[in-house]
PDB file of C-alpha atoms in Angstrom:
ATOM      1  CA  MET A1375       0.053   7.532  23.929  1.00 58.00           C
ATOM      2  CA  ARG A1376       2.767   5.463  22.306  1.00 67.00           C
ATOM      3  CA  LEU A1377       2.564   4.637  18.630  1.00 70.00           C
ATOM      4  CA  ALA A1378       3.985   1.312  17.503  1.00 83.00           C
ATOM      5  CA  ILE A1379       6.436   1.722  14.648  1.00 90.00           C
ATOM      6  CA  PRO A1380       6.816  -0.934  11.939  1.00 92.00           C
ATOM      7  CA  PRO A1381      10.165  -2.717  11.654  1.00 94.00           C
ATOM      8  CA  LEU A1382      12.933  -0.970   9.736  1.00 96.00           C
ATOM      9  CA  LEU A1383      12.784  -3.362   6.765  1.00 97.00           C
ATOM     10  CA  LEU A1384       9.059  -2.764   6.321  1.00 96.00           C
ATOM     11  CA  ARG A1385       9.506   1.003   6.558  1.00 96.00           C
ATOM     12  CA  LYS A1386      12.258   0.904   3.929  1.00 97.00           C
ATOM     13  CA  GLN A1387      10.079  -1.212   1.652  1.00 97.00           C
ATOM     14  CA  VAL A1388       7.140   1.184   2.023  1.00 97.00           C
ATOM     15  CA  VAL A1389       9.318   4.246   1.336  1.00 97.00           C
ATOM     16  CA  ALA A1390      10.869   2.531  -1.710  1.00 97.00           C
ATOM     17  CA  LEU A1391       7.399   1.750  -3.090  1.00 98.00           C
ATOM     18  CA  LEU A1392       6.223   5.328  -2.539  1.00 97.00           C
ATOM     19  CA  ASP A1393       9.415   6.655  -4.171  1.00 95.00           C
ATOM     20  CA  SER A1394       8.758   4.405  -7.152  1.00 96.00           C
ATOM     21  CA  TYR A1395       5.168   5.608  -7.397  1.00 95.00           C
ATOM     22  CA  TYR A1396       6.305   9.236  -7.298  1.00 94.00           C
ATOM     23  CA  ASP A1397       8.687   8.615 -10.202  1.00 93.00           C
ATOM     24  CA  GLN A1398       6.712   6.182 -12.380  1.00 93.00           C
ATOM     25  CA  TYR A1399       3.011   6.556 -11.365  1.00 89.00           C
ATOM     26  CA  GLN A1400       2.409   2.802 -11.164  1.00 91.00           C
ATOM     27  CA  ASP A1401      -0.711   2.365  -9.064  1.00 92.00           C
ATOM     28  CA  GLU A1402       0.345  -1.054  -7.781  1.00 96.00           C
ATOM     29  CA  ASP A1403       3.358   0.496  -6.020  1.00 96.00           C
ATOM     30  CA  PHE A1404       1.174   2.908  -4.074  1.00 96.00           C
ATOM     31  CA  SER A1405      -1.454   0.265  -3.341  1.00 96.00           C
ATOM     32  CA  LYS A1406       1.180  -2.188  -2.106  1.00 98.00           C
ATOM     33  CA  ALA A1407       2.750   0.432   0.192  1.00 97.00           C
ATOM     34  CA  ILE A1408      -0.591   1.337   1.780  1.00 97.00           C
ATOM     35  CA  ALA A1409      -1.566  -2.347   2.022  1.00 97.00           C
ATOM     36  CA  LEU A1410       1.687  -3.191   3.843  1.00 97.00           C
ATOM     37  CA  LEU A1411       1.124  -0.445   6.408  1.00 96.00           C
ATOM     38  CA  SER A1412      -2.543  -1.350   6.829  1.00 96.00           C
ATOM     39  CA  GLU A1413      -1.685  -5.004   7.320  1.00 96.00           C
ATOM     40  CA  TRP A1414       0.980  -4.231   9.919  1.00 96.00           C
ATOM     41  CA  TYR A1415      -1.390  -1.993  11.890  1.00 94.00           C
ATOM     42  CA  HIS A1416      -4.326  -4.436  11.423  1.00 94.00           C
ATOM     43  CA  LEU A1417      -6.446  -1.817   9.647  1.00 94.00           C
ATOM     44  CA  ASP A1418      -8.724  -1.927   6.640  1.00 94.00           C
ATOM     45  CA  ILE A1419      -7.072  -0.503   3.554  1.00 95.00           C
ATOM     46  CA  PRO A1420      -8.173   3.150   3.395  1.00 95.00           C
ATOM     47  CA  LYS A1421      -9.879   4.720   0.426  1.00 95.00           C
ATOM     48  CA  VAL A1422      -7.625   7.242  -1.275  1.00 95.00           C
ATOM     49  CA  SER A1423      -8.853  10.016  -3.524  1.00 94.00           C
ATOM     50  CA  TRP A1424      -6.478  12.014  -5.702  1.00 92.00           C
ATOM     51  CA  TYR A1425      -6.694  15.727  -6.344  1.00 89.00           C
ATOM     52  CA  GLU A1426      -4.855  18.198  -8.519  1.00 85.00           C
ATOM     53  CA  TYR A1427      -4.753  20.745  -5.702  1.00 81.00           C
ATOM     54  CA  LEU A1428      -5.912  20.824  -2.091  1.00 80.00           C
ATOM     55  CA  GLY A1429      -6.496  24.007  -0.151  1.00 76.00           C
ATOM     56  CA  GLY A1430      -5.587  26.245  -3.058  1.00 71.00           C
ATOM     57  CA  GLY A1431      -2.357  24.341  -3.620  1.00 67.00           C
ATOM     58  CA  THR A1432      -1.121  24.772  -0.057  1.00 72.00           C
ATOM     59  CA  LEU A1433      -2.097  21.334   1.277  1.00 80.00           C
ATOM     60  CA  GLY A1434      -0.505  18.058   0.262  1.00 82.00           C
ATOM     61  CA  GLY A1435      -3.024  15.802   1.917  1.00 89.00           C
ATOM     62  CA  GLN A1436      -5.933  15.542   4.274  1.00 91.00           C
ATOM     63  CA  VAL A1437      -8.046  12.853   5.972  1.00 91.00           C
ATOM     64  CA  THR A1438     -11.791  13.363   6.000  1.00 91.00           C
ATOM     65  CA  GLU A1439     -14.118  12.597   8.895  1.00 90.00           C
ATOM     66  CA  ASP A1440     -15.167   9.344   7.232  1.00 90.00           C
ATOM     67  CA  GLY A1441     -11.577   8.086   6.870  1.00 90.00           C
ATOM     68  CA  ILE A1442     -10.865   8.886   3.236  1.00 93.00           C
ATOM     69  CA  ILE A1443      -7.295   9.977   2.574  1.00 95.00           C
ATOM     70  CA  MET A1444      -7.156  12.903   0.142  1.00 93.00           C
ATOM     71  CA  LEU A1445      -3.769  13.376  -1.542  1.00 92.00           C
ATOM     72  CA  GLN A1446      -2.313  15.667  -4.136  1.00 89.00           C
ATOM     73  CA  GLN A1447      -1.190  13.863  -7.285  1.00 89.00           C
ATOM     74  CA  PRO A1448       2.605  13.627  -7.616  1.00 88.00           C
ATOM     75  CA  GLU A1449       2.659  15.287 -11.046  1.00 86.00           C
ATOM     76  CA  ASN A1450       0.865  18.327  -9.629  1.00 83.00           C
ATOM     77  CA  TRP A1451       3.018  18.208  -6.487  1.00 83.00           C
ATOM     78  CA  LYS A1452       6.070  18.636  -8.718  1.00 80.00           C
ATOM     79  CA  LYS A1453       4.592  21.784 -10.310  1.00 79.00           C
ATOM     80  CA  CYS A1454       4.005  23.554  -6.984  1.00 73.00           C
ATOM     81  CA  ARG A1455       7.177  25.103  -5.646  1.00 62.00           C
ATOM     82  CA  SER A1456       9.342  22.227  -6.847  1.00 58.00           C
ATOM     83  CA  SER A1457      12.404  23.578  -5.046  1.00 58.00           C
ATOM     84  CA  ILE A1458      10.633  23.145  -1.698  1.00 67.00           C
ATOM     85  CA  ARG A1459       8.395  20.200  -2.510  1.00 71.00           C
ATOM     86  CA  GLY A1460      10.428  17.209  -3.564  1.00 85.00           C
ATOM     87  CA  LYS A1461       9.939  13.474  -3.528  1.00 89.00           C
ATOM     88  CA  THR A1462      10.935  13.087   0.124  1.00 91.00           C
ATOM     89  CA  LYS A1463       8.422  15.720   1.215  1.00 91.00           C
ATOM     90  CA  TRP A1464       5.646  14.002  -0.772  1.00 91.00           C
ATOM     91  CA  VAL A1465       6.474  10.609   0.776  1.00 94.00           C
ATOM     92  CA  ARG A1466       6.468  12.185   4.249  1.00 94.00           C
ATOM     93  CA  THR A1467       3.086  13.754   3.505  1.00 93.00           C
ATOM     94  CA  VAL A1468       1.613  10.385   2.488  1.00 95.00           C
ATOM     95  CA  LEU A1469       2.952   8.758   5.662  1.00 95.00           C
ATOM     96  CA  HIS A1470       1.705  11.691   7.751  1.00 95.00           C
ATOM     97  CA  GLU A1471      -1.795  11.360   6.327  1.00 95.00           C
ATOM     98  CA  PHE A1472      -1.712   7.594   6.897  1.00 95.00           C
ATOM     99  CA  ALA A1473      -0.903   8.330  10.548  1.00 93.00           C
ATOM    100  CA  HIS A1474      -4.006  10.531  10.702  1.00 93.00           C
ATOM    101  CA  TYR A1475      -5.988   7.636   9.215  1.00 94.00           C
ATOM    102  CA  PHE A1476      -4.519   5.295  11.832  1.00 93.00           C
ATOM    103  CA  LEU A1477      -5.618   7.625  14.626  1.00 90.00           C
ATOM    104  CA  TRP A1478      -9.054   8.057  13.018  1.00 88.00           C
ATOM    105  CA  ALA A1479      -9.507   4.275  12.711  1.00 86.00           C
ATOM    106  CA  ASN A1480      -8.538   3.707  16.345  1.00 80.00           C
ATOM    107  CA  SER A1481     -10.720   6.420  17.841  1.00 72.00           C
TER     108      SER A1481
END
C-alpha cells in the first residue's frame, strides 16, 4: 500500500503550527494543523482528547477503535524525560497518531 504524502509546503505549515502549539498552547494552531491534514486527505476532522499521561506516562498518543485521537498534553510531555522527549518528538507523535487515524478512517 502506498500512502500519499501532502506537498512540502503543506507539511511545513502543519509542522510550524504544531511547533507553535507546543510552545504557546493556542488551540487554534493545533486545530488548524489537524484541519489542513484532514482536508488534504479528504477526511472528517478527528476528535482529539487530551490526557496528562497515557499508559503510565510511557505513551504519547493512541487512536481508539472509534477514531478518537488520544494525546498527551504538551506541558506534561515536557515533564516526562525532557531530555529524550522534545518538541520534535511530540510533533512526530501527533503526526504518527494522525496516520493511524487515516488508516482507521480508510479501513
